[in-house]
Short mmCIF file of N, CA and C in Angstrom, two decimals:
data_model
loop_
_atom_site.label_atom_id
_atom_site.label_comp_id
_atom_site.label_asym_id
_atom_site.label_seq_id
_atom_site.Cartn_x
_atom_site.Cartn_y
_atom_site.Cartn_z
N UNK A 150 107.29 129.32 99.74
CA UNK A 150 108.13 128.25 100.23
C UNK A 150 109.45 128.30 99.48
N UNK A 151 110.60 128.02 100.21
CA UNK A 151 111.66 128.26 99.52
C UNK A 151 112.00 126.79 98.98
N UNK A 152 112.92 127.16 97.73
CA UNK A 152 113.41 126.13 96.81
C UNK A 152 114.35 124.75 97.99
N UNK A 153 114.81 125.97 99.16
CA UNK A 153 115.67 124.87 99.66
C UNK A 153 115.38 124.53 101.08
N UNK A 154 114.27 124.28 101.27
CA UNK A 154 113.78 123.86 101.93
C UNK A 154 114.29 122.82 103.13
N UNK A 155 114.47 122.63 104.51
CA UNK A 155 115.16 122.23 105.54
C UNK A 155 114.27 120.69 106.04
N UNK A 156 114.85 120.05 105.92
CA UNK A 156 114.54 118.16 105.90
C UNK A 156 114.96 117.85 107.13
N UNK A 157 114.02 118.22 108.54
CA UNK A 157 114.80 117.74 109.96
C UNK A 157 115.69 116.55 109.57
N UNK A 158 116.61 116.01 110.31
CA UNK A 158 117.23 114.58 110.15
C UNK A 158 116.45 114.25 111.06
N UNK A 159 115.77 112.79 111.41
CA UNK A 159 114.58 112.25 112.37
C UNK A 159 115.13 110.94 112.47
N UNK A 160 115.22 110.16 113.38
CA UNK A 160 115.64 108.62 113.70
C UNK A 160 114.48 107.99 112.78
N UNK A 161 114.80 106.82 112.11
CA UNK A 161 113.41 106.38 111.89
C UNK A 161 113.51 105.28 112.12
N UNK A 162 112.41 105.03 112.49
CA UNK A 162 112.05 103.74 113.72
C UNK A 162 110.96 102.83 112.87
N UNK A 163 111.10 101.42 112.58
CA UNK A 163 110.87 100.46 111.65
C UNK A 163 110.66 99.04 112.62
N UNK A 164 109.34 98.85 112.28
CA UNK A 164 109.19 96.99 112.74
C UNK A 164 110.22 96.26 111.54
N UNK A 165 110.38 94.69 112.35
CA UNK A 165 110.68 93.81 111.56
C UNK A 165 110.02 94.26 110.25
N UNK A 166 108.87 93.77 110.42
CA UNK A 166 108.16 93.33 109.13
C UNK A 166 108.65 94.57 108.27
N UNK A 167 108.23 95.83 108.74
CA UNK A 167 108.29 97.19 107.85
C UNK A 167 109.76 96.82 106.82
N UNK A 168 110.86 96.24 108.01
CA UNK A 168 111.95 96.28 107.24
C UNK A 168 111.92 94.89 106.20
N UNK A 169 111.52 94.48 106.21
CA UNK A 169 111.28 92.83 105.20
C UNK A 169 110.24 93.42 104.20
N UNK A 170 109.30 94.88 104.41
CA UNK A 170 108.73 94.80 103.53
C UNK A 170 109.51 96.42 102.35
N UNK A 171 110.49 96.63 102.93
CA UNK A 171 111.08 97.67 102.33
C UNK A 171 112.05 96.80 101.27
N UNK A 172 113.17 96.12 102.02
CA UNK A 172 113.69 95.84 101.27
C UNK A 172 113.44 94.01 100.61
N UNK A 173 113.07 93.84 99.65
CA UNK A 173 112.30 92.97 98.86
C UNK A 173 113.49 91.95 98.74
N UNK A 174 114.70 91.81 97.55
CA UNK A 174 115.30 91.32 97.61
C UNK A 174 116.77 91.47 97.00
N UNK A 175 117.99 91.09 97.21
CA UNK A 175 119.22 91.08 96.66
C UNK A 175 119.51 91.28 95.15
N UNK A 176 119.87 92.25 94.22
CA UNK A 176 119.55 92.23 93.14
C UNK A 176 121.42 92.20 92.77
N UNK A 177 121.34 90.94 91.63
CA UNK A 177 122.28 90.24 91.33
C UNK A 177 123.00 90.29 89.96
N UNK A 178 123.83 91.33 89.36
CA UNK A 178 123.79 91.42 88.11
C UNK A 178 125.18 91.36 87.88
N UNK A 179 125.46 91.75 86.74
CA UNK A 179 127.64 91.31 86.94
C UNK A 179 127.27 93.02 87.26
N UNK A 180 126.78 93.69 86.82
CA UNK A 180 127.12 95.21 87.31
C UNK A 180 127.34 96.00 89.16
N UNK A 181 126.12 94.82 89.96
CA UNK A 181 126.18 94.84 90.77
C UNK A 181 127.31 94.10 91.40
N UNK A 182 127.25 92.86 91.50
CA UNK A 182 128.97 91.84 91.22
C UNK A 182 130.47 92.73 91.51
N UNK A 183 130.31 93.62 90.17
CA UNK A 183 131.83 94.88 90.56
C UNK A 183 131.73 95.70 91.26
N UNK A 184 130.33 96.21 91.63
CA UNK A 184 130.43 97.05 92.64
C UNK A 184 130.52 96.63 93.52
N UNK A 185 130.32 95.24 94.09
CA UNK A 185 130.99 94.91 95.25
C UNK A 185 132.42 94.75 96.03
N UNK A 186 133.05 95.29 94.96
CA UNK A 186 134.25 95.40 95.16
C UNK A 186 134.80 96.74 95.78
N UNK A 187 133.65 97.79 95.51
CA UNK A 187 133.93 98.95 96.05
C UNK A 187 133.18 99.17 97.47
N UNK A 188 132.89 97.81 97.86
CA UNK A 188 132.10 97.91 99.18
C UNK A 188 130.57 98.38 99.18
N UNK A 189 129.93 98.14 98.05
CA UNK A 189 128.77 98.23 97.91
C UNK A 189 127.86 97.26 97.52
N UNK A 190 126.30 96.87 98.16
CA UNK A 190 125.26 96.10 97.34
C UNK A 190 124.07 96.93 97.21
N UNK A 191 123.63 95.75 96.38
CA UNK A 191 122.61 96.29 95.53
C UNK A 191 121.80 95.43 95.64
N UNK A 192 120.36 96.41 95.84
CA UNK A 192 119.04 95.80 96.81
C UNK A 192 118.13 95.89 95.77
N UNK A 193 116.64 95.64 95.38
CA UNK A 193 115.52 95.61 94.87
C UNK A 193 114.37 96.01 95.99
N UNK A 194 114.21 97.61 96.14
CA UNK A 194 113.31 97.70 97.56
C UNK A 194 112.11 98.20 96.90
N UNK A 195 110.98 98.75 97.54
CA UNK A 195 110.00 98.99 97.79
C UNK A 195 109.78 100.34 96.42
N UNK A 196 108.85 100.91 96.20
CA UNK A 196 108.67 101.78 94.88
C UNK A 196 108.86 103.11 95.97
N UNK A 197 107.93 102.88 96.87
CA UNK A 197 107.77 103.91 97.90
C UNK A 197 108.51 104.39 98.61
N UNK A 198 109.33 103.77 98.89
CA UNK A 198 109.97 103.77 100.17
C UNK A 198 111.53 104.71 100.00
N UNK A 199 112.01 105.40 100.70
CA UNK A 199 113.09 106.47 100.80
C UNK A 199 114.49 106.33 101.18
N UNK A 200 115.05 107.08 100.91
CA UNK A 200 116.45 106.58 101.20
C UNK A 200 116.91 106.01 102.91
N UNK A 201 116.32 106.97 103.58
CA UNK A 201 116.85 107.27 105.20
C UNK A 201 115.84 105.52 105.92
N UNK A 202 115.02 105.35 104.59
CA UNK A 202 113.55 104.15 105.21
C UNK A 202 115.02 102.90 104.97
N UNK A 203 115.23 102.71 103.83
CA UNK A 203 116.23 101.69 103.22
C UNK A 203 117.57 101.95 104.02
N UNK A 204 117.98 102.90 104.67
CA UNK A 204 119.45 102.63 105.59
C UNK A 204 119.18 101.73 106.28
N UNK A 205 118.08 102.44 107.73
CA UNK A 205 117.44 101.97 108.76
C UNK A 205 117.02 100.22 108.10
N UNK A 206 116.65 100.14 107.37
CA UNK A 206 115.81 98.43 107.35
C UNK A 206 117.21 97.78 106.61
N UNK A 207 118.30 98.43 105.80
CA UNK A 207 119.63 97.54 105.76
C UNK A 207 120.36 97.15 107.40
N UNK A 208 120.22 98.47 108.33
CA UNK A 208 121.46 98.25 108.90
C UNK A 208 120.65 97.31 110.31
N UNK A 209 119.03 97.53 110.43
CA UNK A 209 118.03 96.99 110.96
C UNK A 209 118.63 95.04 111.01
N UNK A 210 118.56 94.67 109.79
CA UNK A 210 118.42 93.57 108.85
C UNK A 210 119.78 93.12 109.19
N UNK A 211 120.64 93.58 108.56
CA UNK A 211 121.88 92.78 108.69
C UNK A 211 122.86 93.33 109.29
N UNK A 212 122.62 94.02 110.63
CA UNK A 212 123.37 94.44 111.52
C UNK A 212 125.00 94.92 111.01
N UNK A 213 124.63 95.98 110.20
CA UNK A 213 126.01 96.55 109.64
C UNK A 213 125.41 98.28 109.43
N UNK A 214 126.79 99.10 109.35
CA UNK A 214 126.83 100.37 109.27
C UNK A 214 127.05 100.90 107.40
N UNK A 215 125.77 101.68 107.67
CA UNK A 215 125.71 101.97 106.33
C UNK A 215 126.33 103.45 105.72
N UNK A 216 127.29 103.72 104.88
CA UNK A 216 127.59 104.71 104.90
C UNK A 216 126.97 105.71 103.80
N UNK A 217 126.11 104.96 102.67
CA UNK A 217 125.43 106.10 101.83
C UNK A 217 124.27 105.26 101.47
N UNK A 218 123.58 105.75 100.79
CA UNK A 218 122.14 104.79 99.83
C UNK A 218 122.15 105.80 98.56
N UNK A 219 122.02 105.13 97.68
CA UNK A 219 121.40 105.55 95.91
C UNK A 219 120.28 105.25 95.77
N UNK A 220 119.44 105.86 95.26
CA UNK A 220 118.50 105.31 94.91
C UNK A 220 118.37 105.47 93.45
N UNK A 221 117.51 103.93 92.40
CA UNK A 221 117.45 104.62 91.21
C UNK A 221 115.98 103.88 90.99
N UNK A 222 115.08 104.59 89.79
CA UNK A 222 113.87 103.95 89.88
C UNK A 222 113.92 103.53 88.19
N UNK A 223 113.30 101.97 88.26
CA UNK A 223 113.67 101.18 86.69
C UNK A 223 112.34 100.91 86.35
N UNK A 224 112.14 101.69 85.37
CA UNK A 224 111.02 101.56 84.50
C UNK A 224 111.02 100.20 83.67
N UNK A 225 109.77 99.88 84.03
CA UNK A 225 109.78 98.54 83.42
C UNK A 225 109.74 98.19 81.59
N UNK A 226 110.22 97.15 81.04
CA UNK A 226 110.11 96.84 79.83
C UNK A 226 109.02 96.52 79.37
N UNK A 227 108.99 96.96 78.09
CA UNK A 227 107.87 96.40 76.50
C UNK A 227 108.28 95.16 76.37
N UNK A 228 107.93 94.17 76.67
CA UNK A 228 108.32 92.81 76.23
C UNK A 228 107.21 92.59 75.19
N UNK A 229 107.52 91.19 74.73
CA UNK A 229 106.88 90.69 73.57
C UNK A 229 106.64 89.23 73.45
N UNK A 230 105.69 88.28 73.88
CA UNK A 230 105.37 86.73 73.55
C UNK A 230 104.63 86.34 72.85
N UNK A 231 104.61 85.73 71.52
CA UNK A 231 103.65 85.31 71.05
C UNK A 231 103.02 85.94 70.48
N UNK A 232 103.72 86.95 70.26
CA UNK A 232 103.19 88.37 69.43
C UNK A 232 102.53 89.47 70.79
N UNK A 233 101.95 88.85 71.22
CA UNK A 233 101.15 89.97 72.44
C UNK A 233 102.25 90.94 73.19
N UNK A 234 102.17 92.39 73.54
CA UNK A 234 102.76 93.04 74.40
C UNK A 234 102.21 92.66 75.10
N UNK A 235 103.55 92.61 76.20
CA UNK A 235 103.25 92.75 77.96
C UNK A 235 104.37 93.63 78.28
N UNK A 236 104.30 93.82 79.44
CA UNK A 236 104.93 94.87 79.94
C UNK A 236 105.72 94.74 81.53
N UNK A 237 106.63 94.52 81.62
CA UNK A 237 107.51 94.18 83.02
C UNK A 237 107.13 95.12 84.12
N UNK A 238 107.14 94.82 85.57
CA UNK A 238 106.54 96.00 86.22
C UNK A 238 107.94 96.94 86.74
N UNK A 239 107.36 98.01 87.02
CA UNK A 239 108.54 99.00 87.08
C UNK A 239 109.12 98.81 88.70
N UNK A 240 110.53 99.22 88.94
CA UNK A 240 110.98 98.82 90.15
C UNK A 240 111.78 99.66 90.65
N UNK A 241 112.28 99.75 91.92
CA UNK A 241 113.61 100.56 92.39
C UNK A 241 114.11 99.72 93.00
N UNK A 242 115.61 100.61 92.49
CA UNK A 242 117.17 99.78 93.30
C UNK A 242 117.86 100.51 94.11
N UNK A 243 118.69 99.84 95.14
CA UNK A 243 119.31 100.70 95.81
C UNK A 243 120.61 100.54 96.13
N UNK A 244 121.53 101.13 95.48
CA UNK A 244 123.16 100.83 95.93
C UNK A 244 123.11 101.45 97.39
N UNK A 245 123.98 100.57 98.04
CA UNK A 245 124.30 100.67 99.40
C UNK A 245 125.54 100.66 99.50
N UNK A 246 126.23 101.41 100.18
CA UNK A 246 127.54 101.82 100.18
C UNK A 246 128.12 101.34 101.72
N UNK A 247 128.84 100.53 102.21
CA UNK A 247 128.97 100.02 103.92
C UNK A 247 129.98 100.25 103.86
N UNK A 248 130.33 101.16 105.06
CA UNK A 248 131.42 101.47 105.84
C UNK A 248 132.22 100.95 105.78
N UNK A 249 133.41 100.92 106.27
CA UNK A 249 134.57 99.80 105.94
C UNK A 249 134.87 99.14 107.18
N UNK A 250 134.81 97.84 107.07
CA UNK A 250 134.68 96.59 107.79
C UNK A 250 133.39 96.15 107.98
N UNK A 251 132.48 96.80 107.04
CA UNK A 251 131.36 95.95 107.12
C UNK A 251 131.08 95.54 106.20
N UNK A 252 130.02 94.24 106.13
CA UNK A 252 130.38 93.40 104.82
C UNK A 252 128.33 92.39 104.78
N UNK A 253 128.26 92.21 103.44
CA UNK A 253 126.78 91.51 103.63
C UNK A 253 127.23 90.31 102.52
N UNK A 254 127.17 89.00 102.55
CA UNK A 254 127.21 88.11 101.60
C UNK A 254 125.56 87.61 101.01
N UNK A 255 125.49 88.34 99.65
CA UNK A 255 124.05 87.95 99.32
C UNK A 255 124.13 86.60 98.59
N UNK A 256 125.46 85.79 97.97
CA UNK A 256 125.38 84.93 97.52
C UNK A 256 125.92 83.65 97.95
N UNK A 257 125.38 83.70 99.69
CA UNK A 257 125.68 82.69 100.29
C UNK A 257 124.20 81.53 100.05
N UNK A 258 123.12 82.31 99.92
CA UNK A 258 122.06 80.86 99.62
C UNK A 258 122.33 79.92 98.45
N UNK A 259 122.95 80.79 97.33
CA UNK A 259 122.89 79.74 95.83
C UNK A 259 123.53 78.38 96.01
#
């Protein structure tokens, strides 16, 4: 099998739900904050789930054109209470990059 191996491009086709269960929720940080300035947000999705899964259930969701996805995966923290370790669960994020004139306001509920 070769190293570079050929990835058909495939429509991918997503229920509601699939897309509510990909992308989880709005992730809100001042880091994310400036990148919105470059026309990008930043999501908290699924562990599983793939870049081309997270376009489809952004542009699904909030009816806008997506022009890239990042993905990064965040290993969770060693925390500490009371003396006991615990341990934060691990997560992925996804910068989303939207086309220009498209736009998502995540901090219209607060």
């Amino acid at each position: 099998m070769s190293r570079f191996r050929f990835i058909p491009r495939e429509e991918t086709h997503l229920t509601r739900q699939q897309m509510y269960d990909i992308v989880r929720s709005p992730l809100i940080t001042e880091k994310a904050t400036a990148a919105s300035e470059h026309n990008q947000v930043t999501f908290r999705v699924a562990l599983d789930a793939t870049k081309r899964e997270v376009k489809a259930a952004i542009e699904g969701l909030f009816d806008v054109k997506v022009k890239a996805v990042n993905t990064v995966r965040m290993q969770g923290k060693t925390k500490r209470h009371r003396g006991r370790i615990g341990y934060r669960s691990d997560f992925k994020k996804a910068i989303v990059t939207l086309a220009e004139g498209s736009r998502i306001d995540v901090t219209t509920g607060i």
